[in-house]
XYZ file of C-alpha atoms in Angstrom:
685
model
C 0.000 0.000 0.000
C 1.274 3.484 -0.871
C 0.580 6.384 1.448
C 1.338 10.061 1.004
C 1.413 12.839 3.586
C 1.672 16.370 2.212
C 2.416 19.030 4.798
C 2.528 22.797 4.855
C 3.621 22.905 8.484
C 7.050 24.028 9.616
C 7.341 20.820 11.670
C 8.365 18.159 9.183
C 8.867 15.447 11.799
C 7.514 12.046 10.883
C 7.845 10.595 14.367
C 4.078 10.371 14.739
C 3.854 8.105 11.688
C 4.024 4.902 13.672
C 3.962 2.294 10.915
C 6.963 0.030 11.049
C 8.049 -2.733 8.699
C 5.146 -4.908 9.770
C 2.606 -2.102 9.528
C 0.917 -3.304 12.720
C 2.178 -0.867 15.332
C -0.458 0.548 17.634
C -0.429 4.345 17.468
C -0.891 6.550 20.468
C -3.789 8.984 20.574
C -2.785 12.240 18.892
C -1.874 14.995 21.309
C -2.632 17.879 19.002
C -3.402 21.206 20.652
C -6.145 22.087 18.172
C -9.548 22.954 19.696
C -12.164 20.293 20.212
C -14.556 20.080 17.264
C -16.950 17.588 15.781
C -17.374 16.797 12.138
C -21.025 17.721 12.099
C -20.330 21.273 13.325
C -17.342 21.896 11.043
C -17.656 24.995 8.865
C -17.292 24.726 5.110
C -14.480 27.339 4.959
C -12.459 25.086 7.284
C -12.824 22.263 4.784
C -11.799 24.574 1.942
C -8.853 25.880 3.947
C -7.263 22.444 3.962
C -6.915 22.658 0.208
C -8.625 19.275 -0.198
C -11.718 20.454 -2.041
C -11.429 24.066 -3.162
C -9.281 23.573 -6.254
C -11.162 20.511 -7.466
C -14.603 21.997 -6.911
C -13.672 25.173 -8.771
C -12.269 23.102 -11.637
C -15.434 21.017 -11.892
C -17.644 24.098 -11.554
C -15.713 25.729 -14.391
C -16.275 22.636 -16.546
C -20.015 22.664 -15.901
C -20.260 26.382 -16.624
C -18.259 25.966 -19.810
C -20.913 23.473 -20.904
C -23.592 26.057 -20.082
C -21.795 28.784 -22.042
C -21.669 26.668 -25.161
C -25.448 26.247 -25.029
C -26.453 29.856 -24.421
C -27.895 32.084 -27.147
C -26.246 35.448 -27.933
C -27.370 38.039 -25.399
C -28.317 35.426 -22.801
C -26.476 34.496 -19.615
C -25.858 31.194 -17.886
C -27.694 30.271 -14.701
C -25.975 31.242 -11.446
C -27.118 30.613 -7.857
C -29.584 33.216 -6.590
C -29.408 32.158 -2.918
C -27.010 34.479 -0.993
C -25.821 31.546 1.117
C -24.801 29.580 -1.980
C -23.170 32.684 -3.446
C -21.135 32.963 -0.271
C -20.016 29.343 -0.610
C -18.564 30.205 -3.998
C -16.858 33.264 -2.521
C -15.299 31.032 0.128
C -14.029 28.738 -2.602
C -12.346 31.571 -4.447
C -10.921 33.019 -1.241
C -9.059 29.766 -0.631
C -8.222 29.239 -4.300
C -4.564 30.186 -4.165
C -3.846 27.993 -1.165
C -5.673 25.058 -2.736
C -3.813 25.310 -6.021
C -0.511 25.553 -4.162
C -1.345 22.393 -2.209
C -2.327 20.537 -5.381
C 0.850 21.734 -7.111
C 2.935 20.447 -4.199
C 1.098 17.147 -4.289
C 1.628 16.784 -8.052
C 5.352 17.467 -7.617
C 5.591 14.915 -4.827
C 3.804 12.243 -6.843
C 5.980 12.937 -9.877
C 9.062 12.620 -7.709
C 7.848 9.256 -6.464
C 6.971 8.081 -9.970
C 10.414 8.960 -11.306
C 12.122 7.268 -8.371
C 10.130 4.053 -8.622
C 10.719 3.923 -12.374
C 14.484 4.191 -12.017
C 14.940 1.633 -9.242
C 16.064 -1.863 -10.208
C 14.726 -4.048 -8.709
C 11.463 -2.138 -8.118
C 10.800 -0.817 -4.624
C 7.863 -2.554 -2.947
C 8.176 -1.012 0.518
C 6.975 2.559 -0.102
C 4.760 3.728 2.774
C 4.246 7.334 1.871
C 5.311 10.804 0.846
C 5.737 13.725 3.214
C 5.993 17.255 1.827
C 7.059 20.068 4.157
C 9.225 23.182 4.134
C 10.071 22.826 0.459
C 11.127 19.191 0.737
C 9.541 15.916 -0.245
C 10.281 12.802 1.780
C 9.582 9.258 0.652
C 8.886 7.034 3.648
C 9.634 3.316 3.422
C 8.434 0.408 5.558
C 11.782 -1.375 5.206
C 15.379 -0.371 4.452
C 16.211 -0.110 0.754
C 19.335 0.499 -1.356
C 20.565 4.120 -1.559
C 18.269 6.285 -3.690
C 19.373 7.784 -6.990
C 20.131 11.529 -7.170
C 18.643 14.041 -6.544
C 17.261 12.129 -3.536
C 19.340 11.685 -0.388
C 18.929 9.484 2.674
C 17.710 11.382 5.740
C 20.298 11.146 8.503
C 19.266 8.848 11.336
C 16.385 7.275 9.419
C 18.033 3.844 9.018
C 17.727 4.152 5.237
C 13.933 4.358 5.513
C 13.416 8.027 4.526
C 14.578 9.711 1.324
C 14.447 13.467 0.902
C 14.354 15.767 -2.101
C 14.558 19.563 -1.859
C 11.961 21.312 -4.015
C 12.524 24.723 -5.541
C 9.918 27.444 -5.835
C 10.889 28.096 -9.450
C 9.648 25.099 -11.491
C 12.339 25.759 -14.102
C 14.998 25.057 -11.454
C 13.377 21.897 -10.138
C 15.038 18.543 -10.876
C 11.577 17.017 -11.202
C 9.512 17.528 -14.345
C 5.729 17.205 -13.753
C 4.052 14.430 -15.668
C 7.265 12.699 -16.702
C 6.138 9.316 -15.365
C 2.832 7.446 -14.982
C 0.808 8.039 -11.852
C 2.550 6.084 -9.062
C -0.536 5.912 -6.803
C -3.347 4.715 -9.064
C -6.195 4.826 -6.520
C -5.559 7.404 -3.841
C -7.882 9.382 -1.609
C -7.245 11.576 1.408
C -7.428 9.566 4.627
C -6.715 12.557 6.848
C -4.177 14.978 8.259
C -1.318 14.176 10.575
C -0.591 16.056 13.779
C 1.828 18.482 12.121
C -0.545 19.309 9.244
C 0.691 16.648 6.830
C -1.714 15.109 4.374
C -2.119 11.346 4.363
C -3.408 9.567 1.275
C -4.184 5.894 0.929
C -4.324 3.751 -2.177
C -7.816 2.285 -2.136
C -7.208 0.253 -5.268
C -4.505 -1.852 -3.629
C -6.689 -2.293 -0.568
C -9.619 -3.561 -2.639
C -12.456 -3.200 -0.127
C -12.115 -0.656 2.678
C -14.760 -0.716 5.417
C -15.445 2.181 7.794
C -16.486 1.636 11.391
C -17.735 4.126 13.941
C -20.659 6.465 14.482
C -22.920 6.766 11.451
C -22.674 10.567 11.406
C -18.867 10.448 11.355
C -18.782 7.881 8.559
C -21.350 9.739 6.453
C -19.455 13.027 6.765
C -16.172 11.332 5.854
C -17.609 9.480 2.854
C -19.211 12.687 1.560
C -15.759 14.248 1.535
C -14.248 11.244 -0.248
C -17.048 11.330 -2.830
C -16.519 15.012 -3.650
C -12.745 14.639 -3.733
C -12.848 11.585 -5.996
C -15.201 13.236 -8.481
C -13.740 16.762 -8.548
C -10.054 16.694 -7.635
C -7.755 17.424 -10.608
C -5.266 14.794 -9.448
C -7.860 12.090 -8.709
C -7.059 9.116 -10.980
C -10.512 7.542 -11.111
C -11.891 6.806 -14.554
C -15.343 6.592 -13.020
C -16.799 6.972 -9.529
C -19.816 4.782 -8.756
C -21.877 6.444 -6.019
C -24.572 4.892 -3.859
C -26.684 7.327 -1.866
C -25.432 10.590 -3.401
C -28.233 11.577 -5.828
C -27.272 15.288 -5.760
C -23.849 14.502 -7.212
C -25.144 13.104 -10.486
C -24.722 16.563 -12.045
C -20.924 16.411 -11.753
C -20.406 15.037 -15.217
C -19.651 11.691 -16.810
C -17.172 10.611 -14.124
C -19.853 10.452 -11.391
C -22.678 7.900 -11.711
C -25.186 7.523 -8.889
C -27.222 4.423 -8.017
C -30.079 4.362 -5.490
C -29.056 1.024 -3.970
C -25.820 -0.895 -3.485
C -27.207 -4.005 -5.149
C -27.879 -2.143 -8.396
C -24.334 -0.761 -8.441
C -22.827 -4.208 -7.836
C -24.959 -5.737 -10.588
C -23.675 -3.065 -12.999
C -20.073 -3.746 -11.990
C -20.642 -7.467 -12.450
C -21.834 -6.858 -15.993
C -18.770 -4.711 -16.700
C -16.467 -7.558 -15.702
C -18.391 -10.091 -17.793
C -16.782 -10.157 -21.274
C -19.941 -11.700 -22.767
C -22.106 -8.760 -21.697
C -22.390 -5.697 -24.009
C -21.904 -3.416 -20.996
C -18.373 -4.804 -20.627
C -17.203 -2.329 -23.281
C -19.496 0.620 -22.499
C -20.024 3.345 -19.969
C -22.436 2.488 -17.187
C -24.452 5.665 -17.383
C -25.057 6.058 -21.091
C -24.339 2.705 -22.678
C -22.106 4.437 -25.192
C -18.545 3.687 -26.125
C -15.989 5.082 -23.652
C -15.109 8.691 -24.386
C -11.956 9.190 -26.417
C -9.845 12.262 -25.883
C -9.904 14.622 -28.898
C -6.103 14.481 -28.980
C -6.240 10.824 -29.943
C -8.637 11.573 -32.805
C -5.858 13.531 -34.493
C -2.922 11.256 -33.801
C -1.710 13.219 -30.789
C -0.877 11.498 -27.487
C -3.748 11.220 -25.034
C -2.369 12.921 -21.925
C -5.329 11.775 -19.881
C -4.528 8.116 -20.369
C -2.071 6.048 -18.399
C 0.175 3.271 -19.709
C -1.271 1.307 -22.617
C -4.214 3.705 -22.835
C -5.553 2.749 -19.383
C -7.687 5.615 -18.088
C -7.552 4.605 -14.434
C -9.532 2.500 -11.973
C -13.165 2.590 -10.907
C -14.122 3.551 -7.349
C -17.325 2.527 -5.584
C -18.398 4.756 -2.677
C -21.513 3.803 -0.747
C -23.152 5.311 2.320
C -25.270 2.164 2.579
C -23.719 -0.688 4.583
C -23.317 -3.937 2.633
C -25.100 -7.111 3.502
C -23.146 -10.337 3.798
C -24.238 -11.185 0.260
C -23.082 -7.783 -0.969
C -19.630 -8.338 0.536
C -19.347 -11.740 -1.088
C -20.347 -10.322 -4.482
C -17.996 -7.350 -4.161
C -15.003 -9.500 -3.286
C -15.793 -11.840 -6.157
C -15.774 -8.815 -8.473
C -12.356 -7.763 -7.194
C -10.990 -11.213 -7.930
C -12.152 -10.862 -11.546
C -10.950 -7.264 -12.012
C -7.954 -5.382 -10.621
C -9.407 -2.011 -11.630
C -12.152 -1.769 -8.984
C -11.912 -0.373 -5.468
C -14.609 0.203 -2.873
C -15.045 2.110 0.377
C -18.231 1.734 2.385
C -19.486 1.481 5.979
C -19.582 -1.825 7.768
C -22.985 -2.987 8.963
C -23.347 -1.806 12.600
C -24.809 -5.076 13.842
C -22.233 -7.196 12.055
C -19.337 -4.977 13.145
C -20.107 -5.744 16.797
C -21.208 -9.352 16.352
C -18.423 -10.821 14.221
C -15.489 -10.018 11.999
C -17.012 -11.076 8.695
C -16.079 -7.792 7.039
C -12.459 -8.278 8.089
C -12.392 -11.514 6.091
C -13.117 -9.515 2.931
C -11.663 -6.064 3.526
C -8.136 -5.161 2.578
C -8.322 -2.214 4.948
C -10.367 -0.787 7.779
C -10.972 2.798 8.904
C -12.026 3.244 12.529
C -13.575 6.673 13.172
C -14.169 8.034 16.641
C -14.597 11.290 18.541
C -11.907 12.202 21.076
C -11.300 15.188 23.337
C -9.279 16.732 20.508
C -11.896 16.078 17.851
C -12.547 13.216 15.416
C -9.761 10.776 14.590
C -9.382 8.045 11.997
C -7.270 4.951 12.603
C -6.155 3.262 9.383
C -5.502 -0.465 9.519
C -3.421 -2.463 8.798
C -0.827 0.316 8.517
C -1.465 1.482 12.058
C -1.724 5.277 11.610
C -4.052 7.725 13.348
C -4.992 10.983 11.568
C -7.574 13.757 11.645
C -10.150 12.818 9.009
C -11.405 15.437 6.548
C -15.152 15.641 6.610
C -18.043 17.258 4.809
C -20.947 17.871 7.228
C -24.494 17.601 5.948
C -25.145 21.391 5.641
C -21.916 21.884 3.693
C -22.767 18.947 1.423
C -26.185 20.472 0.788
C -24.679 23.861 -0.093
C -22.197 22.356 -2.543
C -24.924 20.236 -4.111
C -27.036 23.372 -4.627
C -24.056 25.225 -6.101
C -23.533 22.491 -8.673
C -27.251 22.025 -9.164
C -27.576 25.632 -10.308
C -25.709 24.666 -13.477
C -28.551 22.322 -14.452
C -31.594 24.572 -14.073
C -32.160 25.431 -17.717
C -32.527 23.281 -20.802
C -30.114 24.009 -23.671
C -31.342 26.973 -25.673
C -33.692 28.175 -22.924
C -33.693 31.983 -22.699
C -31.899 33.291 -19.618
C -32.193 37.024 -18.845
C -29.228 39.159 -17.898
C -28.362 39.382 -14.212
C -30.026 42.140 -12.169
C -28.307 44.807 -10.099
C -24.833 44.518 -11.551
C -22.363 47.154 -10.364
C -21.106 49.639 -12.916
C -22.555 52.428 -15.058
C -26.171 51.798 -15.855
C -26.817 54.379 -18.582
C -25.064 55.313 -21.805
C -25.068 59.011 -20.859
C -23.003 58.346 -17.749
C -20.525 56.259 -19.712
C -20.167 58.832 -22.464
C -19.515 61.632 -20.009
C -16.736 59.752 -18.251
C -15.217 58.253 -21.392
C -14.247 61.643 -22.723
C -11.906 62.268 -19.773
C -9.123 59.937 -20.877
C -6.569 62.392 -19.494
C -7.785 61.653 -15.942
C -7.692 58.521 -13.828
C -7.972 55.372 -15.973
C -9.020 52.019 -14.453
C -8.505 49.017 -16.717
C -9.952 45.614 -15.846
C -10.168 43.979 -19.310
C -6.918 42.155 -18.615
C -4.592 42.551 -15.621
C -5.769 45.356 -13.332
C -4.141 48.665 -14.254
C -4.753 52.118 -12.761
C -3.129 54.908 -14.776
C -2.877 58.630 -14.201
C -2.050 58.522 -10.476
C 0.359 60.906 -8.725
C 2.171 57.923 -7.157
C 1.977 54.171 -7.699
C -0.816 52.612 -5.653
C -0.291 49.842 -3.133
C -2.390 46.670 -3.725
C -5.072 47.493 -1.131
C -5.266 51.067 -2.426
C -5.818 49.768 -5.952
C -8.591 47.540 -4.576
C -10.295 50.591 -3.038
C -10.176 52.485 -6.342
C -11.477 49.459 -8.230
C -14.395 49.049 -5.816
C -15.463 52.647 -6.340
C -15.041 52.382 -10.124
C -17.269 49.303 -10.285
C -19.994 51.042 -8.277
C -20.236 54.236 -10.299
C -22.292 56.363 -10.562
C -23.798 55.627 -7.155
C -20.674 55.179 -5.035
C -20.248 53.259 -1.777
C -20.888 54.107 1.856
C -18.118 53.800 4.396
C -19.797 50.762 5.961
C -19.817 49.037 2.563
C -16.171 49.914 1.958
C -15.261 48.547 5.379
C -16.953 45.240 4.544
C -15.465 44.886 1.063
C -11.939 45.797 2.180
C -11.930 43.274 5.010
C -10.544 39.753 4.568
C -14.081 38.356 4.360
C -17.703 39.385 4.711
C -17.698 38.828 8.472
C -14.534 40.818 9.216
C -14.944 44.472 8.190
C -12.049 46.896 8.205
C -12.019 48.945 11.453
C -13.300 52.556 11.083
C -9.990 54.207 12.019
C -8.100 51.968 9.656
C -10.577 52.755 6.871
C -10.188 56.516 7.353
C -6.390 56.215 7.170
C -6.716 54.018 4.100
C -8.901 56.573 2.317
C -6.550 59.427 3.209
C -3.405 57.668 2.017
C -5.077 56.514 -1.199
C -6.144 60.094 -1.944
C -2.556 61.269 -1.464
C -1.209 58.742 -3.964
C -3.980 59.435 -6.474
C -3.314 63.172 -6.471
C -5.868 65.808 -7.430
C -7.798 66.069 -10.694
C -7.025 68.882 -13.184
C -9.916 70.876 -11.710
C -8.277 70.714 -8.279
C -10.778 68.285 -6.714
C -9.848 65.103 -4.903
C -10.097 61.880 -6.915
C -12.075 60.219 -4.091
C -14.875 62.567 -3.079
C -17.011 62.384 0.048
C -20.426 63.587 -1.107
C -22.161 63.393 2.275
C -23.810 60.799 4.537
C -20.716 58.616 4.460
C -20.927 58.140 0.672
C -17.787 58.114 -1.509
C -17.417 58.410 -5.286
C -14.588 58.670 -7.791
C -14.008 61.932 -9.665
C -12.516 62.367 -13.148
C -12.122 58.614 -13.722
C -12.819 56.252 -16.620
C -13.361 52.495 -16.638
C -12.486 50.462 -19.728
C -15.393 48.091 -19.089
C -17.822 51.021 -19.119
C -16.287 52.251 -22.383
C -16.608 48.751 -23.876
C -20.287 48.537 -22.938
C -20.938 51.919 -24.499
C -19.253 51.055 -27.802
C -20.824 47.601 -28.067
C -24.319 49.023 -27.446
C -24.215 51.834 -30.017
C -26.798 51.889 -32.797
C -26.200 49.042 -35.276
C -28.380 50.364 -38.097
C -25.418 50.918 -40.418
C -23.028 47.924 -40.687
C -19.995 50.075 -41.490
C -20.455 52.146 -38.318
C -21.112 49.002 -36.281
C -17.865 47.456 -37.489
C -15.885 50.529 -36.422
C -17.576 50.670 -33.027
C -16.957 46.982 -32.348
C -13.340 47.290 -33.480
C -12.862 50.137 -31.022
C -14.467 48.059 -28.272
C -12.250 45.030 -28.880
C -9.124 47.207 -28.861
C -9.749 47.694 -25.137
C -9.203 43.979 -24.438
C -5.766 43.095 -23.071
C -6.490 39.604 -21.756
C -8.895 37.867 -19.384
C -10.784 40.314 -17.180
C -9.423 40.817 -13.667
C -6.332 38.695 -14.318
C -4.430 38.335 -11.042
C -7.299 39.690 -8.919
C -8.366 37.406 -6.071
C -10.809 39.689 -4.291
C -13.398 37.722 -2.354
C -16.135 40.202 -3.285
C -15.837 39.775 -7.066
C -19.250 38.534 -8.176
C -19.479 35.607 -10.607
C -22.373 37.463 -12.248
C -20.065 40.383 -13.127
C -17.382 38.059 -14.481
C -19.929 36.130 -16.538
C -21.433 39.340 -17.930
C -18.038 40.634 -19.033
C -17.138 37.281 -20.558
C -20.452 36.961 -22.395
C -20.519 40.515 -23.776
C -16.952 40.258 -25.063
C -17.633 36.902 -26.728
C -20.852 38.187 -28.290
C -19.176 41.368 -29.553
C -16.219 39.462 -31.020
C -18.519 36.924 -32.690
C -20.714 39.693 -34.118
C -17.703 41.549 -35.503
C -16.262 38.374 -37.038
C -19.577 37.705 -38.789
C -19.769 41.281 -40.082
C -16.171 41.181 -41.333
C -16.815 37.900 -43.136
C -19.978 39.328 -44.682
C -17.861 42.272 -45.881
C -15.423 39.795 -47.495
C -12.645 40.605 -45.029
C -11.616 37.216 -43.557
C -8.314 38.527 -42.150
C -10.193 41.103 -40.065
C -12.698 38.422 -39.020
C -9.825 36.267 -37.780
C -8.402 39.224 -35.825
C -11.765 39.820 -34.166
C -12.082 36.168 -33.136
C -8.526 36.037 -31.793
C -9.064 39.241 -29.839
C -12.135 37.756 -28.174
C -10.215 34.561 -27.408
C -7.678 36.535 -25.397
C -10.547 37.332 -23.006
C -12.042 33.810 -23.062
C -9.702 31.178 -24.560
C -12.383 28.482 -24.218
C -15.192 30.265 -26.118
C -15.983 27.726 -28.825
C -18.200 30.256 -30.637
C -15.005 32.194 -31.360
C -12.968 29.119 -32.293
C -15.646 28.321 -34.869
C -15.569 31.911 -36.133
C -11.796 31.716 -36.442
C -11.941 28.448 -38.390
C -14.508 29.922 -40.777
C -12.312 32.979 -41.284
C -9.194 30.906 -42.032
C -11.186 28.732 -44.417
C -12.560 31.781 -46.224
C -9.007 33.126 -46.564
C -7.849 29.818 -48.069
C -5.476 29.107 -45.149
C -5.968 25.351 -44.822
C -2.750 24.821 -42.847
C -3.720 27.572 -40.417
C -7.190 26.057 -40.169
C -5.696 22.742 -38.992
C -3.422 24.602 -36.593
C -6.427 26.481 -35.213
C -8.229 23.182 -34.679
C -5.305 21.781 -32.694
C -5.137 24.946 -30.590
C -8.848 24.623 -29.892
C -8.409 21.010 -28.771
C -5.678 21.970 -26.348
C -7.776 24.732 -24.815
C -10.904 22.602 -24.500
C -9.302 19.365 -23.260
C -9.299 20.321 -19.575
C -12.371 22.572 -19.432
C -14.789 20.244 -21.211
C -16.560 17.596 -19.147
C -15.582 14.841 -21.590
C -12.391 16.450 -22.894
C -13.941 17.087 -26.307
C -15.183 20.249 -28.042
C -18.858 20.915 -28.603
C -20.464 18.837 -31.344
C -21.010 22.009 -33.417
C -17.262 22.704 -33.320
C -16.360 19.172 -34.378
C -18.971 19.181 -37.136
C -17.774 22.513 -38.517
C -14.138 21.383 -38.654
C -15.069 18.266 -40.606
C -17.253 20.284 -42.975
C -14.493 22.808 -43.662
C -11.828 20.162 -44.257
C -13.882 17.632 -46.219
C -15.278 19.698 -49.107
C -13.920 20.106 -52.659
C -12.456 23.519 -51.825
C -10.478 22.078 -48.922
C -9.128 19.305 -51.137
C -8.202 21.853 -53.794
C -6.377 24.026 -51.252
C -4.437 21.048 -49.914
C -3.293 19.889 -53.378
C-alpha cells in the first residue's frame, strides 16, 4: 500500500507516523493542541482551507459552466445561484483558491518525484509507505530499508535508510523534477486525513480492494461525503469513473460520477462490466455508449489523460449504505475478476459488533471516533491515526445546490441578464466619463491597471479604487467599503483603519485637473470617484451603439475590442468579485467578437474576421463560438494549414475545461465540414 502525507507545516517530523516494517504498530492517541470540534459542526471554509476540495470543486464548476456557455444564445447568460448563502459558498471557494492550487501543485510534484524514483529503481521498490511534503522538501517514507536512492534524492540522517528526501525549488524551471514525466505512481488514492503536524495522508484504495469504515454513522457519512466530492472533482484524482450509492445530488458532476439508489444495483452493474460476454463490458455504465476518447487521440496526438497502454484509471465505488453479507461476497468476487475496482463503504453496525465477517473480505479498515481533541481516523493495517477530513451535511447540501444551479435550464432556454450589476447603468453616464481619458484610468479587461495617479498605488489602495469604479455612478458608503476591504464578509475593516486608508489613497492618487480630490465624500458617508474612466464602461458603451449601419457598427466593435488586453481581472483574487459580473463581461466580449467576425466575413474581409475572433479569445480562450468563427475565417481566406493549426489549438484549450475532454459537437462538425469539401481538397493539393 502506498501512502502520502503532504504538509505545509514548519514541523516536518515524521515521528508520529508509527507504521513500522510490519505495519501493525499501535499508534498513540494524537496529542494535538487544536480545539475540540466535531465533524457535524465543522464549517465549510475550514474544509476549503485544507486545500482538499477548493481547487477541485472550482475546476469542476468551471467545466459545468463551460458546458452552459456553449449552449447559451447570444445576449443570454448562464444560470448562477440566486441564494445568498450559496453565493457565499462560492466566494469562500475563491478566497481559498490560491492555497488550494498551491497544495495541489505540491502534491503533483511529490507524486511525480515518487513516480520517477520508482521507475528508475532496479529491482522495483515494494516497501513505499508514503510521501511527506514540508518546508520545500519531499520525503519518501519506506516500511523497510532499501538500497541508496538515486540523485537528486538523499537518505535522511538517522532514518536507518527508511526516509529519502528531495529539496523542491519554488521556481519550477529550477526543479530537478519535471511534472508528468512518469505514470501516476498511486493509481487509486484518496485523502485519509491529516497528521498532527498538518501533513496530508493519502491511501491507495485500489490496492486495498475493499475498505470498510467503522464508527458512528454521522462520522462515517461526513467522511464518505468528503471522499465522494474529492474523488469526483479533484484534478489529481485518478478515477476513470466513480460509482456512487446514496449521493443523488452529485449526479450533475459530469460523466465521471454515476449515482445508483441502492448498493445491489451498483454491484450488478459492476458485475456486468467484468463479464466479457455482456455488451456493458465495453461501455459506460451511465449512457451505454462507447468510452469517451480524448480529442487528442482523434488527431494522432498522445492522449495525456490516459495512463500506460491507454488505461484511463480504476473505478471507485463509494456507498453510504452498509453492505449485507451477500453484498460483501459479491464485491469481493468482483475484485478477484478485475484489478481495476476499489470500494469504500461502511460496515454494517450489527455485524461490526457481532463478528469479523467484514475483516475476512476487507483489505483495509478505517475506525472513526470522537476524542477530546476532535474526530480521529485509525487506518488499519498500517497502524496510523490521523484527523479525518469531513463534509458535514449542511456543507454537502450547499455544494450540491451550487452544482445544481448549473442544471436549471434546458439548452437553448432563454436566460435574462443578471439584475443589479455594479457599474454604469446608462449610456449618458458612460459617455460623459469616457471623454476624460486624461484623468484617472481604471482598466480591468486584462490585468488590473490604474493609470494617471500621482504615485503608484499599493495593492489594497488599488482595490479601493477598483471598488469605487465598479460602483459608479452611485458610489459606496463607508460601511460598505469597510466590509469589502476586510478579509471576508464577516470581518470588516475597522473605522480608524478605513479613514487612514482613504486618506493615504487620496494622497497617492493626487488631485484632478480641476483641483478636486479623486475620491470625493459627497455626504452621509458616501464616496465616489471623480474624473475617472473604466475600460469596461467604455466597452459597454461602444458595443451598445446603434447598429443600423453595418460600417459604423464594425468601427464601433473594433474600437471596443481594442480595449481587451487579456482575461478580465487577471491576477485579482478579491473575495467580493461577483461571478455574475465576471460572466457578464465574458459573455458581452464573446458576443461582440462573434458579431464583428460575422460582419467582417460578410464584408469579405476574412483577415479582419480572424483578428476579431482572436481578440475575443484573449478574453475567453475556451469560447468555442469564437474558435468556430476563427476556423470559418481561415477557411474563407484559403489558409488550410492555419485552419488545422487552429483546430489543434482549440483542442488543447478545450481538453481540460470540457466535461468529456472534447469540443462541442457544433465545433467538431464545422471542422469536418471545412476540411472535407472540394475547396479544402483543392487548397491542400
